[in-house]
Short mmCIF file of C-alpha atoms in Angstrom, two decimals:
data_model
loop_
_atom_site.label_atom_id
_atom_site.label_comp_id
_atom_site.label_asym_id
_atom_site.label_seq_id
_atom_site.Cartn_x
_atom_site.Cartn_y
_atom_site.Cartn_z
CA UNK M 1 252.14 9.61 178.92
CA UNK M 2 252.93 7.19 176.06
CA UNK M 3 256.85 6.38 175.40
CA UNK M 4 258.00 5.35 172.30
CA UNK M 5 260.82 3.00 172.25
CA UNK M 6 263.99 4.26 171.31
CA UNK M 7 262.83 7.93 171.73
CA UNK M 8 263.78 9.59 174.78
CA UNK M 9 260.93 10.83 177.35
CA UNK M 10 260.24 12.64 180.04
CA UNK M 11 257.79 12.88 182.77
CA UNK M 12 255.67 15.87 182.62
CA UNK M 13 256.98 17.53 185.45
CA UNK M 14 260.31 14.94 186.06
CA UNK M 15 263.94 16.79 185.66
CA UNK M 16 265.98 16.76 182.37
CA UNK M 17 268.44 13.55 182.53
CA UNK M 18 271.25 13.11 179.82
CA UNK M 19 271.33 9.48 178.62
CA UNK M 20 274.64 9.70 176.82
CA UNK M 21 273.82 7.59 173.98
CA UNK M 22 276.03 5.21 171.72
CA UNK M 23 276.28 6.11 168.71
CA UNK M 24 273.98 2.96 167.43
CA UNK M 25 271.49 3.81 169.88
CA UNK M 26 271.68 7.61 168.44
CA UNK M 27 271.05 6.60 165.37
CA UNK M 28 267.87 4.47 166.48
CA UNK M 29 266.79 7.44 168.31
CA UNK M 30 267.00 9.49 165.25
CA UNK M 31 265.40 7.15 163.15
CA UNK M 32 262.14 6.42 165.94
CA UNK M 33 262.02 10.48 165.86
CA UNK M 34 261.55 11.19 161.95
CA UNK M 35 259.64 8.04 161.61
CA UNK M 36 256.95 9.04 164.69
CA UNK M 37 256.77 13.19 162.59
CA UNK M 38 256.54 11.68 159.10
CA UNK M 39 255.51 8.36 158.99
CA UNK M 40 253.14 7.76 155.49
CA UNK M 41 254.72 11.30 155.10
CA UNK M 42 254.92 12.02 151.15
CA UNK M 43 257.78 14.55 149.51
CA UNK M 44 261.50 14.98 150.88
CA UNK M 45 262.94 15.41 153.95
CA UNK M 46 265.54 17.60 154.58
CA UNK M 47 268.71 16.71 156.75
CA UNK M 48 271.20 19.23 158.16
CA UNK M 49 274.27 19.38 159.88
CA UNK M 50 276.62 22.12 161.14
CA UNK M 51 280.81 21.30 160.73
CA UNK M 52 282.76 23.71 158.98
CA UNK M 53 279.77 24.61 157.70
CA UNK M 54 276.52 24.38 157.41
CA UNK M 55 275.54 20.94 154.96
CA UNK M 56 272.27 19.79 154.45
CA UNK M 57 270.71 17.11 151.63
CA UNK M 58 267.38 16.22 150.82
CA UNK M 59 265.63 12.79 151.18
CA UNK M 60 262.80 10.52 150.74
CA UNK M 61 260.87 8.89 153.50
CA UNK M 62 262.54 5.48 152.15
CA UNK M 63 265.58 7.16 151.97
CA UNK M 64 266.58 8.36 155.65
CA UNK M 65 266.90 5.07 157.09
CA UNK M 66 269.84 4.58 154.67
CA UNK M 67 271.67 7.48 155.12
CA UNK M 68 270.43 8.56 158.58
CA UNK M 69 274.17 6.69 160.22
CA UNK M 70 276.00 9.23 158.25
CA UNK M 71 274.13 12.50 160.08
CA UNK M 72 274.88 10.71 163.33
CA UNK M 73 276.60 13.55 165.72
CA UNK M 74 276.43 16.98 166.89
CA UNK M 75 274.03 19.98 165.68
CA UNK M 76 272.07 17.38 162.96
CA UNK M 77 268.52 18.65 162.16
CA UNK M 78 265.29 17.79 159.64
CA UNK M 79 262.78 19.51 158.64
CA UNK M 80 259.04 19.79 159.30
CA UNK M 81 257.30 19.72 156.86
CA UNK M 82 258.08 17.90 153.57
CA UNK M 83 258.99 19.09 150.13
CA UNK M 84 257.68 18.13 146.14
CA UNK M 85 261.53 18.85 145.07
CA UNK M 86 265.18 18.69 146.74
CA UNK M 87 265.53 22.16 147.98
CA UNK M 88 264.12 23.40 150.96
CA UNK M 89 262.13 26.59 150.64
CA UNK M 90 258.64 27.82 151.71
CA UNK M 91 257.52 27.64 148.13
CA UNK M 92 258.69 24.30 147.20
CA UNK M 93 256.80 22.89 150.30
CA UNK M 94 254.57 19.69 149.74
CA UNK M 95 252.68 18.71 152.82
CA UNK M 96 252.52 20.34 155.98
CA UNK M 97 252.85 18.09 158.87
CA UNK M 98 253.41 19.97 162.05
CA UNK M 99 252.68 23.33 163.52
CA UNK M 100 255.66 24.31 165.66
CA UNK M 101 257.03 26.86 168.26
CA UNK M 102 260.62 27.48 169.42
CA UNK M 103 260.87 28.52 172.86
CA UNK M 104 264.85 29.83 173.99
CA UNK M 105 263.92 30.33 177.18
CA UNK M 106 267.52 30.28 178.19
CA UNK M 107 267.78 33.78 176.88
CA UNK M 108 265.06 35.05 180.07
CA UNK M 109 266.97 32.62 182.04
CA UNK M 110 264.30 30.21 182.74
CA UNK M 111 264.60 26.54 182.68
CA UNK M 112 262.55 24.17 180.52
CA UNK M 113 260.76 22.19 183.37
CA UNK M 114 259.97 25.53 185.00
CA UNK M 115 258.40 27.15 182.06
CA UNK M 116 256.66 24.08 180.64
CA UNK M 117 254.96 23.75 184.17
CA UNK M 118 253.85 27.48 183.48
CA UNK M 119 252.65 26.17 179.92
CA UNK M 120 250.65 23.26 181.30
CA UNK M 121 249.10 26.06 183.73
CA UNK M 122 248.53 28.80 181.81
CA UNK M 123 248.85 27.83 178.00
CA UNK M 124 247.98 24.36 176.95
CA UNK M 125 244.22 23.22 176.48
CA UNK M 126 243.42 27.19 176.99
CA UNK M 127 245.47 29.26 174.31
CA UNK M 128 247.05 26.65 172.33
CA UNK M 129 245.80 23.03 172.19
CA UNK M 130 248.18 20.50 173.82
CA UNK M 131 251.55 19.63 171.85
CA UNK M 132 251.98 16.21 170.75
CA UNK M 133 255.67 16.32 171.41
CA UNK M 134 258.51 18.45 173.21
CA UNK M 135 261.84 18.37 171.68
CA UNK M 136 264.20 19.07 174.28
CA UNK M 137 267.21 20.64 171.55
CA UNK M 138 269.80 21.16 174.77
CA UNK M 139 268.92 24.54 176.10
CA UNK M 140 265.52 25.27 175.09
CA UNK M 141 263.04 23.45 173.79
CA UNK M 142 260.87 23.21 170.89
CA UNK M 143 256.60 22.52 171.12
CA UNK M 144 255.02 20.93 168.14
CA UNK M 145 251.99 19.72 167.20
CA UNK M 146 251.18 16.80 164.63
CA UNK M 147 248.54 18.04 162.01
CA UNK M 148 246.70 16.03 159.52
CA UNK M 149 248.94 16.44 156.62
CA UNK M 150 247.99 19.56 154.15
CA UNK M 151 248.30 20.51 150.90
CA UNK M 152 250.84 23.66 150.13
CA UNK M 153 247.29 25.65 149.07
CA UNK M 154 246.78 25.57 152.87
CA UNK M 155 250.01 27.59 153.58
CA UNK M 156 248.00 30.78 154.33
CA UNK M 157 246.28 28.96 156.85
CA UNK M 158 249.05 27.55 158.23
CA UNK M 159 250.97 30.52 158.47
CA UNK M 160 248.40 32.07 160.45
CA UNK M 161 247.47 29.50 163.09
CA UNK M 162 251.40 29.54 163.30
CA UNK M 163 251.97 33.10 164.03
CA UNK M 164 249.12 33.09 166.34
CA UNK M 165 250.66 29.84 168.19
CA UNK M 166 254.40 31.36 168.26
CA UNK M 167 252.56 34.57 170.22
CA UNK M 168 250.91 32.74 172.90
CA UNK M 169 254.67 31.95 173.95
CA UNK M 170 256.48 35.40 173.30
CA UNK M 171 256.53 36.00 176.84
CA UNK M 172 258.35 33.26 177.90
CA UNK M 173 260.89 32.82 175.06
CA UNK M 174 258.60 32.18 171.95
CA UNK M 175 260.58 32.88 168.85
CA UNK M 176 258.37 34.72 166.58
CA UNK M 177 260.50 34.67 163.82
CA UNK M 178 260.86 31.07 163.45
CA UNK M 179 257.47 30.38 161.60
CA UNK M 180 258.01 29.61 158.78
CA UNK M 181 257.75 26.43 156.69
CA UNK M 182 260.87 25.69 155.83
CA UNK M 183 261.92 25.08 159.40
CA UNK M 184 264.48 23.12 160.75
CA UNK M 185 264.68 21.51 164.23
CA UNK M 186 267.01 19.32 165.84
CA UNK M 187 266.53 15.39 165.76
CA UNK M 188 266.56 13.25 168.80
CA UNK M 189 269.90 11.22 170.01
CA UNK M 190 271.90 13.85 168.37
CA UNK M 191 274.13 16.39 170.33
CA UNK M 192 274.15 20.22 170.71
CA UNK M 193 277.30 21.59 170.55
CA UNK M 194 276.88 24.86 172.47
CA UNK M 195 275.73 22.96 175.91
CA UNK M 196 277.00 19.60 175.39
CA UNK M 197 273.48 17.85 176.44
CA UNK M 198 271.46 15.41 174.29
CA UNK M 199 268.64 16.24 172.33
CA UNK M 200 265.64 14.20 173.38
CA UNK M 201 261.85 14.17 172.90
CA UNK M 202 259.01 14.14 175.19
CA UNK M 203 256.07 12.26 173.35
CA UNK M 204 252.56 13.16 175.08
CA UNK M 205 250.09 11.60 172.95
CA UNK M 206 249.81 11.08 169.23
CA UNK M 207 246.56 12.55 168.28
CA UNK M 208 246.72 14.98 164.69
CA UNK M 209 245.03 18.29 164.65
CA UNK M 210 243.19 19.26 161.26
CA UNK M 211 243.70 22.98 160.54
CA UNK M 212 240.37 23.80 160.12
CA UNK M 213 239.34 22.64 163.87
CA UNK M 214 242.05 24.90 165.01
CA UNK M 215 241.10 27.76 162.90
CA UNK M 216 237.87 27.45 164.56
CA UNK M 217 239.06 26.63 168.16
CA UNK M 218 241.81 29.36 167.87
CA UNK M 219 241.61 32.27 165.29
CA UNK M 220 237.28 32.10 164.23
CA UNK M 221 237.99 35.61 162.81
CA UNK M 222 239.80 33.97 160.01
CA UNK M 223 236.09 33.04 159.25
CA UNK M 224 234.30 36.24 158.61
CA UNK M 225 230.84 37.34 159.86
CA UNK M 226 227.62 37.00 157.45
CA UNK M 227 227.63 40.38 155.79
CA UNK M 228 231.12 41.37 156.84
CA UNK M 229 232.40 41.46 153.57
CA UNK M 230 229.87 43.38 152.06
CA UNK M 231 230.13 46.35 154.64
CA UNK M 232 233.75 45.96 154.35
CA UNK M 233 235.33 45.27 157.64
CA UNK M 234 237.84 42.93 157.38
CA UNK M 235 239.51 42.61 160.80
CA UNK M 236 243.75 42.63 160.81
CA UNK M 237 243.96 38.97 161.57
CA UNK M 238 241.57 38.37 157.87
CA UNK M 239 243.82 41.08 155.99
CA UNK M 240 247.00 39.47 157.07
CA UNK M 241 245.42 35.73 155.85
CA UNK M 242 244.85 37.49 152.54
CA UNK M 243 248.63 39.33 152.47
CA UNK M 244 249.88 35.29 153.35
CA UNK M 245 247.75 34.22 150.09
CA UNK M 246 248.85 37.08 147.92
CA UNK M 247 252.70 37.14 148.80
CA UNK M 248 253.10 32.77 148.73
CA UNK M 249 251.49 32.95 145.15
CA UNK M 250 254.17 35.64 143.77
CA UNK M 251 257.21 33.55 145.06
CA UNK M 252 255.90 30.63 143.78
CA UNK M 253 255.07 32.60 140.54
CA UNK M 254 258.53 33.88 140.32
CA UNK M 255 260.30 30.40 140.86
CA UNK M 256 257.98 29.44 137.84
CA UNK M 257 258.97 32.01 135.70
CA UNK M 258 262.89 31.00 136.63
CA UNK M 259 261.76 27.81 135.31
CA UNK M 260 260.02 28.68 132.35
CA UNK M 261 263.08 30.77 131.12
CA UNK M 262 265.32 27.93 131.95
CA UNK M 263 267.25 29.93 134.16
CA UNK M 264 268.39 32.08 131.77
CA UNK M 265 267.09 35.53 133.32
CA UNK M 266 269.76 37.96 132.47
CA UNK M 267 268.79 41.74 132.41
CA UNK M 268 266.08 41.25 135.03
CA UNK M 269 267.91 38.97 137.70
CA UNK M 270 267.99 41.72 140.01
CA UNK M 271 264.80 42.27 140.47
CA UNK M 272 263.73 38.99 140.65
CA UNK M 273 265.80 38.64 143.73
CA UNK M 274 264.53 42.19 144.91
CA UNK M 275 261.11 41.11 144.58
CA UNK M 276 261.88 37.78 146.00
CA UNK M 277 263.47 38.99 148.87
CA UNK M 278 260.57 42.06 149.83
CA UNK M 279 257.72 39.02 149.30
CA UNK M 280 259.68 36.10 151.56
CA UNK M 281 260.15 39.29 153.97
CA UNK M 282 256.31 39.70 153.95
CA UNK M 283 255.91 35.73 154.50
CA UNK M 284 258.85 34.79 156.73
CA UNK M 285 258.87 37.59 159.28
CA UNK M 286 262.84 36.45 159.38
CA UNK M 287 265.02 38.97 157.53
CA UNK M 288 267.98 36.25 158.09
CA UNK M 289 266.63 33.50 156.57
CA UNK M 290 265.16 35.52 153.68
CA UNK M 291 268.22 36.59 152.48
CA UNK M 292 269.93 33.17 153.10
CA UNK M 293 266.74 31.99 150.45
CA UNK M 294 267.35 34.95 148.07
CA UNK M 295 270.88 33.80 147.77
CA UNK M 296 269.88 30.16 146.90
CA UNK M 297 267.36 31.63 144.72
CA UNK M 298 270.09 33.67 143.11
CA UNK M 299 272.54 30.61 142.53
CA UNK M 300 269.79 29.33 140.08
CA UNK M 301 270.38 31.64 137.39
CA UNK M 302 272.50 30.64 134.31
CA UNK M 303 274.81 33.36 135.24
CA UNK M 304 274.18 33.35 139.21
CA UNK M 305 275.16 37.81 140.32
CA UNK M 306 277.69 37.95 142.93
CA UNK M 307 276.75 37.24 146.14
CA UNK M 308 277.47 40.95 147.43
CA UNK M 309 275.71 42.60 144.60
CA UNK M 310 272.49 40.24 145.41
CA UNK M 311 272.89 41.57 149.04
CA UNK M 312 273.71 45.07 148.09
CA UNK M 313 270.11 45.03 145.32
CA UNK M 314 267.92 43.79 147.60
CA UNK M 315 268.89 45.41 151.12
CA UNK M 316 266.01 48.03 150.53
CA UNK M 317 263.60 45.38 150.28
CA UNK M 318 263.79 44.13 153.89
CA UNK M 319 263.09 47.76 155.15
CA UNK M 320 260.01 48.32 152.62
CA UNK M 321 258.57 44.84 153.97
CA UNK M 322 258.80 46.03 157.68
CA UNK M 323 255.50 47.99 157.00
CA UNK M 324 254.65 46.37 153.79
CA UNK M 325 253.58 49.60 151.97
CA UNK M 326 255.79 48.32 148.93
CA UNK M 327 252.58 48.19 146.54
CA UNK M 328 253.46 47.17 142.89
CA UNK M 329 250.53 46.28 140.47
CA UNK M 330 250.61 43.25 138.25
CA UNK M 331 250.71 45.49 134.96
CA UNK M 332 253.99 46.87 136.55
CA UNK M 333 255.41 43.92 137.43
CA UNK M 334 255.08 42.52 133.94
CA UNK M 335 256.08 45.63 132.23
CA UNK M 336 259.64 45.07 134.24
CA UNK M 337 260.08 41.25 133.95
CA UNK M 338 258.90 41.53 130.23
CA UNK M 339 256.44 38.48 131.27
CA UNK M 340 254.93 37.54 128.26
CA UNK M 341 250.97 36.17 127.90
CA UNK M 342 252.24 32.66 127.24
CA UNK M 343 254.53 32.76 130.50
CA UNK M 344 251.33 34.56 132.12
CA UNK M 345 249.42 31.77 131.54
CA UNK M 346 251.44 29.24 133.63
CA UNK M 347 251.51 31.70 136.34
CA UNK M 348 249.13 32.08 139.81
CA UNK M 349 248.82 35.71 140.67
CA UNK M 350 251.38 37.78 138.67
CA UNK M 351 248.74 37.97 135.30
CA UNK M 352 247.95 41.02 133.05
CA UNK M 353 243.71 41.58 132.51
CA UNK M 354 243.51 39.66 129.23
CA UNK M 355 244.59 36.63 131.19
CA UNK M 356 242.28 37.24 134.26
CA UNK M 357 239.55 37.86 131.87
CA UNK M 358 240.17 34.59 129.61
CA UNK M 359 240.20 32.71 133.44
CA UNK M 360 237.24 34.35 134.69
CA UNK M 361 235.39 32.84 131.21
CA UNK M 362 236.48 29.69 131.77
CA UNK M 363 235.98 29.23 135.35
CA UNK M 364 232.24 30.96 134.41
CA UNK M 365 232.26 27.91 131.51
CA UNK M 366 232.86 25.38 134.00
CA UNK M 367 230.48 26.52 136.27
CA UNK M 368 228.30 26.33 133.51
CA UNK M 369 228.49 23.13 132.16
CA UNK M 370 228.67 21.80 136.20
CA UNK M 371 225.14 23.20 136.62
CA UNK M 372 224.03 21.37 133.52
CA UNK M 373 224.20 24.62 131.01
CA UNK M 374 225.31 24.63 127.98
CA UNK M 375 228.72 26.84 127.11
CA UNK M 376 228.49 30.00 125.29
CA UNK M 377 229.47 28.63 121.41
CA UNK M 378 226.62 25.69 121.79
CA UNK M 379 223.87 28.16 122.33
CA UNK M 380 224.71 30.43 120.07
CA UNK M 381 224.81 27.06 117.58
CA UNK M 382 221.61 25.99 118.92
CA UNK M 383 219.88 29.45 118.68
CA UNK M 384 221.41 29.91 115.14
CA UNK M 385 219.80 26.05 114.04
CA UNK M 386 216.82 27.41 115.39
CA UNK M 387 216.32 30.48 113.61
CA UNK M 388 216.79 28.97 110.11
CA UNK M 389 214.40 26.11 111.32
CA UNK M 390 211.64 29.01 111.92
CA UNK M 391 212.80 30.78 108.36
CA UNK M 392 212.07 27.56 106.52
CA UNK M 393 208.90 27.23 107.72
CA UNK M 394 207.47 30.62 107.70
CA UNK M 395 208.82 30.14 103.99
CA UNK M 396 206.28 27.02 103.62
CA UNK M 397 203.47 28.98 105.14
CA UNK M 398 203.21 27.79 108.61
CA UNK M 399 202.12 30.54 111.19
CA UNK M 400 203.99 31.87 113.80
CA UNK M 401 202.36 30.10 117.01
CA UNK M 402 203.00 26.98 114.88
CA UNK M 403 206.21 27.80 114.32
CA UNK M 404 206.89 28.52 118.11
CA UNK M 405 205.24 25.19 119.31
CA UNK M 406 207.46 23.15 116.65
CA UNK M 407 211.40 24.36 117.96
CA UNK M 408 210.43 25.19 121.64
CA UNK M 409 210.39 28.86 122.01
CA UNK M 410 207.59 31.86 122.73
CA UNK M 411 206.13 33.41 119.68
CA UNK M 412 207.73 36.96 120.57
CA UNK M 413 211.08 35.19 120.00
CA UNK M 414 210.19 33.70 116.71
CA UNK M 415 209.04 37.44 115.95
CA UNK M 416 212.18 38.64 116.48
CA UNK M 417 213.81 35.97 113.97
CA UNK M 418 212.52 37.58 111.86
CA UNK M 419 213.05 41.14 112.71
CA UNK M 420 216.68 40.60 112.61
CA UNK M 421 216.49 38.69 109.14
#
């Protein structure tokens, strides 16, 4: 097993040991720890700390190392994954970097070394491919694997291998609810405040997993079988990749249309948040942080609502997503947001049929002109150049079969020329 300097590490099997760290050598440790998760990484970084309350600020990769003394201390996290803009959220996400699972295996009272000996047995190389690192946050621990680093598009994707990784531990602490990519975890050399211990990393080797591979290695029936779709038997694990798709594109779409309005929403905030909240219920799986995100979503407005009326709106939304039967069609949706067909057009999935139609034609166009074709207006230029070719010279006498020969078409067509004229 490889140790980096300055990071903490542990044998496979060896016994949890509290190094006590000075505060220079925390901050080293802290540093070695984002550096080794998001080295080349490109977007911000979130830092967080808990005091009187919770405070966290968002940074670049160039940033951290001149800020990173002032997180020094107890309960001080950083996110996963990295973002294109200052405020951590699943849809403001940039690349994905890691695939992650917390395990609190204190609550089934079960030490780490005992059930990461079971994991090595049972789990590792079988269910789930071995982690690149262990963070050790104090009294559980958190598994996490390095991927190559992905667009937001491949959020679906990621969701799903994630959920699928984060149930392969359920039974010996997994937390199923922390999956989502937003996530926080806490950094090396700094403290936890509940059990007093260290937080240190185990670093077991520094290979990156694309997601593809482990789509394929892990969850194949993400890939569906030839003809499958046409008989229509999309398994559960397919249908919930297509719900991930679906719900990320309507947050996203609904930050957008905050944007586009320059936060001034007034007369439909409510159901913005509503909708925000049922959709991040769908996503997350975490009614907690959901709401926490609704609220930040909410203090975007012009004229944020009061934080009780947000939670008092939207409390029917978390029960509606716990079967997701909450079906609204576009049409609706734009009827009660008043989304208008220039705002449509800067949007993903919340469009009305004029706009899917004018995308449809263009994506057809594309295709088109890809392949070598012509678009729609220069053939009907072409065709209309070549019918008053054929009436001039019919007019000077020439026959049809001459006529044919001369602008490249069969002699029924220029037959019809002049049918029409």
């Amino acid at each position: 097993m490889e140790v980096i300097a300055g990071v903490s590490a542990l044998s496979k099997t060896g016994p949890y040991i509290q190094a006590n760290l000075p505060r220079d050598s925390m901050i080293t440790t802290a540093l070695e720890h984002i550096h080794l998760h998001h080295e080349n990484g490109d977007g911000y970084i979130t830092l967080a700390k808990k005091a009187d309350r919770f405070k966290q600020w968002n940074f670049t990769f160039e940033q951290i190392e001149g800020v990173i003394h002032e997180w020094a201390g107890e309960d001080v996290y950083f996110s996963q994954n990295t973002l294109y803009k200052p405020r951590r959220r699943i849809e403001t996400i940039r690349q994905l970097r890691s695939l992650y699972v917390d395990v609190d295996c204190y609550l089934f009272n079960l030490t780490p070394e005992w059930v990461i000996g079971k994991m090595e047995l049972e789990l590792f190389g079988q269910k789930v491919p071995e982690p690149n690192m262990i963070i050790h946050s104090g009294r559980g621990f958190v598994v996490v694997w390095f991927i190559d680093p992905a667009p937001v598009k491949a959020l679906p994707l990621w969701q799903a291998i994630e959920r699928y990784f984060a149930e392969q531990f359920k039974g010996l602490g997994g937390d199923t609810k922390a999956t989502d990519a937003a996530r926080i975890f806490r950094i090396a050399g700094s403290r936890n405040s509940k059990s007093g211990e260290e937080v240190r990393v185990q670093f077991r080797h520094p290979h990156r997993f694309a997601l593809r591979q482990l789509q394929n290695d892990y969850l194949p029936e993400l890939k569906p079988k030839k003809g499958q779709a046409a008989k229509g038997k999309k398994n559960n694990i397919r249908r919930l990749f297509n719900l991930y798709t679906l719900h990320h594109d309507r947050l996203g779409d609904l930050q957008r249309l905050i944007e586009l309005r320059q936060s001034d929403c007034e007369g439909h905030r409510e159901l913005i948040c509503f909708l925000y909240r049922y959709w991040l219920c769908c996503f997350m799986d975490d009614a907690s942080s959901a709401l926490q995100s609704t609220l930040e979503l909410n203090s975007e407005f012009k004229k944020p609502l009061p934080e009780h009326e947000v939670v008092r709106a939207t409390r029917s939304a978390e029960a509606a997503a716990k079967d997701q039967k909450y079906k609204i069609s576009n049409q609706r949706i734009i009827e009660w947001l008043e989304i208008t067909p220039e705002e449509q057009k800067w949007l993903k999935s919340i469009i009305g049929r004029e706009e899917k139609y004018s995308r449809n034609n263009k994506r057809r166009a594309e295709a088109r002109r890809g392949a070598g074709q012509m678009d729609r207006g220069a053939y009907l230029a072409q065709a209309a150049e070549r019918r008053s070719e054929a009436r001039r010279m019919r007019e000077e006498g020439y026959k049809n079969a001459d006529i044919a020969e001369a602008i490249g078409v069969s002699i029924d067509t220029v037959k019809s020329f002049f049918r029409k004229v």
